[in-house]
């Protein structure tokens, strides 16, 4: 495989990449990455969490599984996944300044599985932006509006979901060492990533594109 591009995306920032059909895209890191995709030739066609879950009748995806668009077209296939400690998330949206404020003010909730609470409590602890702002900024050069950024595939975000109540608990399960998810593009895609701030715990990530 020849590396066409390798870029570090700093913590709590975003970036976008054009990936051509058949190319391999690697997302590598140790903390949460919010990931979205668009059809490069028709940016109205976007990744869809619900289609991805329904078409494969499951809420967790890994090697061999497909990311679908709302038009039910395969966009990307996961060809390698080295995150063995936990699973990726297809339930949650993305963090944002407003969401973080709502949690801090008690207007919204975020619960943890392990009895810890890393939610910001004071105004000065709330980051002034999160994944929504990062992803919106990354795709802005393609004239995609913030409202048109779909709910993401949350890589390395391991949730524990109570099977009876459906409550989604955040966990602190992350790759112990750097892990990666490799995708094969099934169409020409514009993809965008956000290195989630994770309430101050987020780290930089690496994005690589290979010609197979
Ligand atoms: Zn985030």
Short mmCIF file of C-alpha atoms and ligand atoms in Angstrom, two decimals:
data_model
loop_
_atom_site.label_atom_id
_atom_site.label_comp_id
_atom_site.label_asym_id
_atom_site.label_seq_id
_atom_site.Cartn_x
_atom_site.Cartn_y
_atom_site.Cartn_z
CA UNK A 1 0.00 0.00 0.00
CA UNK A 2 1.32 3.44 -0.93
CA UNK A 3 0.62 6.26 1.51
CA UNK A 4 -0.96 9.17 -0.32
CA UNK A 5 -1.55 11.37 2.71
CA UNK A 6 -0.80 11.23 6.42
CA UNK A 7 -1.98 13.98 8.68
CA UNK A 8 -2.15 14.53 12.43
CA UNK A 9 -5.40 16.15 13.57
CA UNK A 10 -4.81 17.99 16.85
CA UNK A 11 -7.08 17.43 19.84
CA UNK A 12 -10.42 19.21 19.65
CA UNK A 13 -9.98 20.10 16.00
CA UNK A 14 -11.36 18.78 12.74
CA UNK A 15 -10.22 18.01 9.22
CA UNK A 16 -11.75 16.82 5.95
CA UNK A 17 -10.32 14.56 3.25
CA UNK A 18 -11.30 13.43 -0.23
CA UNK A 19 -11.06 9.65 -0.56
CA UNK A 20 -11.50 8.01 -3.94
CA UNK A 21 -13.35 4.76 -4.55
CA UNK A 22 -11.07 1.82 -3.77
CA UNK A 23 -8.66 3.82 -1.62
CA UNK A 24 -8.04 2.85 1.99
CA UNK A 25 -8.60 5.33 4.79
CA UNK A 26 -7.06 4.79 8.22
CA UNK A 27 -8.22 6.54 11.39
CA UNK A 28 -5.71 5.93 14.19
CA UNK A 29 -5.65 7.08 17.79
CA UNK A 30 -6.35 6.41 21.44
CA UNK A 31 -9.35 8.67 21.99
CA UNK A 32 -12.76 9.33 20.44
CA UNK A 33 -13.06 10.31 16.77
CA UNK A 34 -16.37 11.59 15.40
CA UNK A 35 -16.49 10.52 11.75
CA UNK A 36 -18.86 11.54 8.93
CA UNK A 37 -18.92 10.95 5.17
CA UNK A 38 -20.52 12.52 2.09
CA UNK A 39 -20.76 11.48 -1.56
CA UNK A 40 -18.04 13.66 -3.08
CA UNK A 41 -20.11 14.21 -6.26
CA UNK A 42 -23.43 14.90 -4.53
CA UNK A 43 -22.86 16.31 -1.07
CA UNK A 44 -26.57 15.95 -0.24
CA UNK A 45 -25.95 12.20 0.02
CA UNK A 46 -24.61 11.63 3.51
CA UNK A 47 -23.74 8.90 5.97
CA UNK A 48 -26.77 7.73 7.94
CA UNK A 49 -26.62 6.08 11.37
CA UNK A 50 -30.10 4.54 11.10
CA UNK A 51 -29.61 2.97 7.65
CA UNK A 52 -26.26 1.61 8.76
CA UNK A 53 -27.83 -0.09 11.79
CA UNK A 54 -31.03 -1.27 10.11
CA UNK A 55 -29.36 -2.74 7.02
CA UNK A 56 -27.08 -4.83 9.22
CA UNK A 57 -29.60 -5.38 12.05
CA UNK A 58 -27.15 -4.37 14.76
CA UNK A 59 -25.95 -1.35 16.66
CA UNK A 60 -22.25 -2.19 16.77
CA UNK A 61 -20.14 -2.37 13.62
CA UNK A 62 -16.61 -3.58 12.99
CA UNK A 63 -14.56 -5.43 10.35
CA UNK A 64 -16.68 -6.43 7.35
CA UNK A 65 -19.47 -3.98 8.11
CA UNK A 66 -20.57 -1.12 5.91
CA UNK A 67 -21.35 2.56 6.44
CA UNK A 68 -24.49 3.35 4.43
CA UNK A 69 -25.85 6.64 3.14
CA UNK A 70 -29.45 7.72 3.66
CA UNK A 71 -30.05 6.57 0.07
CA UNK A 72 -28.97 3.08 1.17
CA UNK A 73 -25.79 3.13 -0.88
CA UNK A 74 -22.60 1.64 0.62
CA UNK A 75 -20.15 4.46 1.28
CA UNK A 76 -17.31 2.76 3.13
CA UNK A 77 -16.55 -0.77 4.33
CA UNK A 78 -14.55 -1.43 7.49
CA UNK A 79 -11.71 -3.70 6.38
CA UNK A 80 -9.65 -3.69 9.59
CA UNK A 81 -10.42 -2.78 13.20
CA UNK A 82 -7.76 -3.16 15.89
CA UNK A 83 -9.87 -1.71 18.75
CA UNK A 84 -10.23 -4.88 20.83
CA UNK A 85 -10.91 -3.38 24.26
CA UNK A 86 -14.37 -2.12 23.35
CA UNK A 87 -16.77 -1.17 20.55
CA UNK A 88 -17.51 1.89 18.48
CA UNK A 89 -20.73 3.87 18.87
CA UNK A 90 -23.62 4.42 16.47
CA UNK A 91 -26.11 5.95 18.94
CA UNK A 92 -24.80 9.27 20.05
CA UNK A 93 -24.63 12.50 18.14
CA UNK A 94 -21.71 14.75 18.82
CA UNK A 95 -20.57 17.15 21.47
CA UNK A 96 -20.91 20.88 20.93
CA UNK A 97 -20.66 24.07 22.93
CA UNK A 98 -24.44 24.03 23.45
CA UNK A 99 -24.58 20.39 24.49
CA UNK A 100 -21.74 20.88 26.97
CA UNK A 101 -23.51 23.95 28.41
CA UNK A 102 -26.79 22.02 28.71
CA UNK A 103 -25.08 19.24 30.63
CA UNK A 104 -23.29 21.70 32.91
CA UNK A 105 -26.59 23.51 33.60
CA UNK A 106 -28.52 20.31 34.24
CA UNK A 107 -30.70 20.84 31.15
CA UNK A 108 -29.39 17.59 29.63
CA UNK A 109 -27.74 14.45 30.95
CA UNK A 110 -24.61 12.45 30.39
CA UNK A 111 -24.10 9.40 32.58
CA UNK A 112 -21.07 7.22 33.11
CA UNK A 113 -20.81 3.47 33.58
CA UNK A 114 -17.88 3.46 35.93
CA UNK A 115 -19.12 5.76 38.66
CA UNK A 116 -17.02 8.66 37.50
CA UNK A 117 -18.21 12.00 36.24
CA UNK A 118 -16.00 14.06 33.98
CA UNK A 119 -18.73 16.51 33.01
CA UNK A 120 -17.64 20.13 33.27
CA UNK A 121 -19.32 21.83 36.23
CA UNK A 122 -18.22 25.43 35.95
CA UNK A 123 -18.64 27.79 33.04
CA UNK A 124 -14.88 28.17 32.68
CA UNK A 125 -14.47 24.38 32.34
CA UNK A 126 -16.77 24.18 29.33
CA UNK A 127 -14.82 24.05 26.05
CA UNK A 128 -15.94 26.82 23.70
CA UNK A 129 -16.40 24.26 20.92
CA UNK A 130 -16.77 20.53 20.38
CA UNK A 131 -17.14 17.98 17.60
CA UNK A 132 -20.06 19.72 15.90
CA UNK A 133 -18.07 22.90 15.51
CA UNK A 134 -14.99 20.91 14.42
CA UNK A 135 -16.87 18.92 11.77
CA UNK A 136 -18.83 21.96 10.56
CA UNK A 137 -15.63 23.94 10.18
CA UNK A 138 -13.88 21.08 8.37
CA UNK A 139 -16.58 20.77 5.67
CA UNK A 140 -17.28 24.48 5.35
CA UNK A 141 -14.94 24.83 2.29
CA UNK A 142 -17.36 22.45 0.48
CA UNK A 143 -20.27 24.77 1.40
CA UNK A 144 -21.89 22.20 3.67
CA UNK A 145 -23.96 23.86 6.39
CA UNK A 146 -23.61 22.84 10.06
CA UNK A 147 -27.22 21.59 10.02
CA UNK A 148 -26.31 19.22 7.18
CA UNK A 149 -23.54 17.44 9.08
CA UNK A 150 -25.02 14.01 9.86
CA UNK A 151 -24.84 12.23 13.19
CA UNK A 152 -21.47 10.51 13.16
CA UNK A 153 -19.91 7.09 13.50
CA UNK A 154 -18.14 7.54 16.83
CA UNK A 155 -14.88 5.64 16.59
CA UNK A 156 -13.32 4.44 19.89
CA UNK A 157 -16.40 5.69 21.82
CA UNK A 158 -17.38 2.65 23.85
CA UNK A 159 -20.90 2.95 25.30
CA UNK A 160 -22.56 0.50 27.65
CA UNK A 161 -26.23 0.26 26.76
CA UNK A 162 -28.63 -1.16 29.32
CA UNK A 163 -30.72 -3.75 27.40
CA UNK A 164 -33.84 -3.09 29.51
CA UNK A 165 -33.90 0.67 30.01
CA UNK A 166 -31.87 1.66 26.96
CA UNK A 167 -29.82 4.05 29.06
CA UNK A 168 -26.55 4.86 27.33
CA UNK A 169 -23.63 4.96 29.73
CA UNK A 170 -20.37 6.56 28.68
CA UNK A 171 -17.37 4.42 29.56
CA UNK A 172 -13.71 5.29 29.75
CA UNK A 173 -12.83 2.21 27.69
CA UNK A 174 -10.40 3.33 24.99
CA UNK A 175 -7.58 1.68 23.04
CA UNK A 176 -4.73 0.94 25.47
CA UNK A 177 -2.23 1.54 22.70
CA UNK A 178 -2.91 3.31 19.45
CA UNK A 179 -5.56 1.42 17.49
CA UNK A 180 -6.90 2.01 14.00
CA UNK A 181 -9.96 1.48 11.87
CA UNK A 182 -9.35 1.04 8.14
CA UNK A 183 -12.08 1.69 5.59
CA UNK A 184 -12.27 0.91 1.89
CA UNK A 185 -14.13 3.64 0.04
CA UNK A 186 -17.06 2.21 -1.95
CA UNK A 187 -17.68 5.56 -3.66
CA UNK A 188 -15.71 8.78 -3.99
CA UNK A 189 -16.19 10.32 -0.55
CA UNK A 190 -15.62 13.50 1.33
CA UNK A 191 -14.94 12.41 4.91
CA UNK A 192 -14.51 14.57 7.99
CA UNK A 193 -13.15 13.76 11.42
CA UNK A 194 -13.17 15.49 14.77
CA UNK A 195 -10.69 14.61 17.51
CA UNK A 196 -13.24 14.82 20.35
CA UNK A 197 -12.26 17.04 23.29
CA UNK A 198 -13.63 14.35 25.67
CA UNK A 199 -13.88 16.88 28.50
CA UNK A 200 -10.16 17.57 28.31
CA UNK A 201 -9.05 13.95 27.90
CA UNK A 202 -9.12 13.89 24.11
CA UNK A 203 -5.90 13.50 22.18
CA UNK A 204 -4.70 14.13 18.67
CA UNK A 205 -5.42 11.49 16.03
CA UNK A 206 -3.86 10.44 12.72
CA UNK A 207 -5.59 10.09 9.36
CA UNK A 208 -3.92 8.24 6.48
CA UNK A 209 -5.04 7.54 2.94
CA UNK A 210 -3.53 4.65 0.95
CA UNK A 211 -3.72 3.55 -2.64
CA UNK A 212 -4.26 -0.20 -2.66
ZN1 LIG B 1 -16.99 15.18 20.80
#
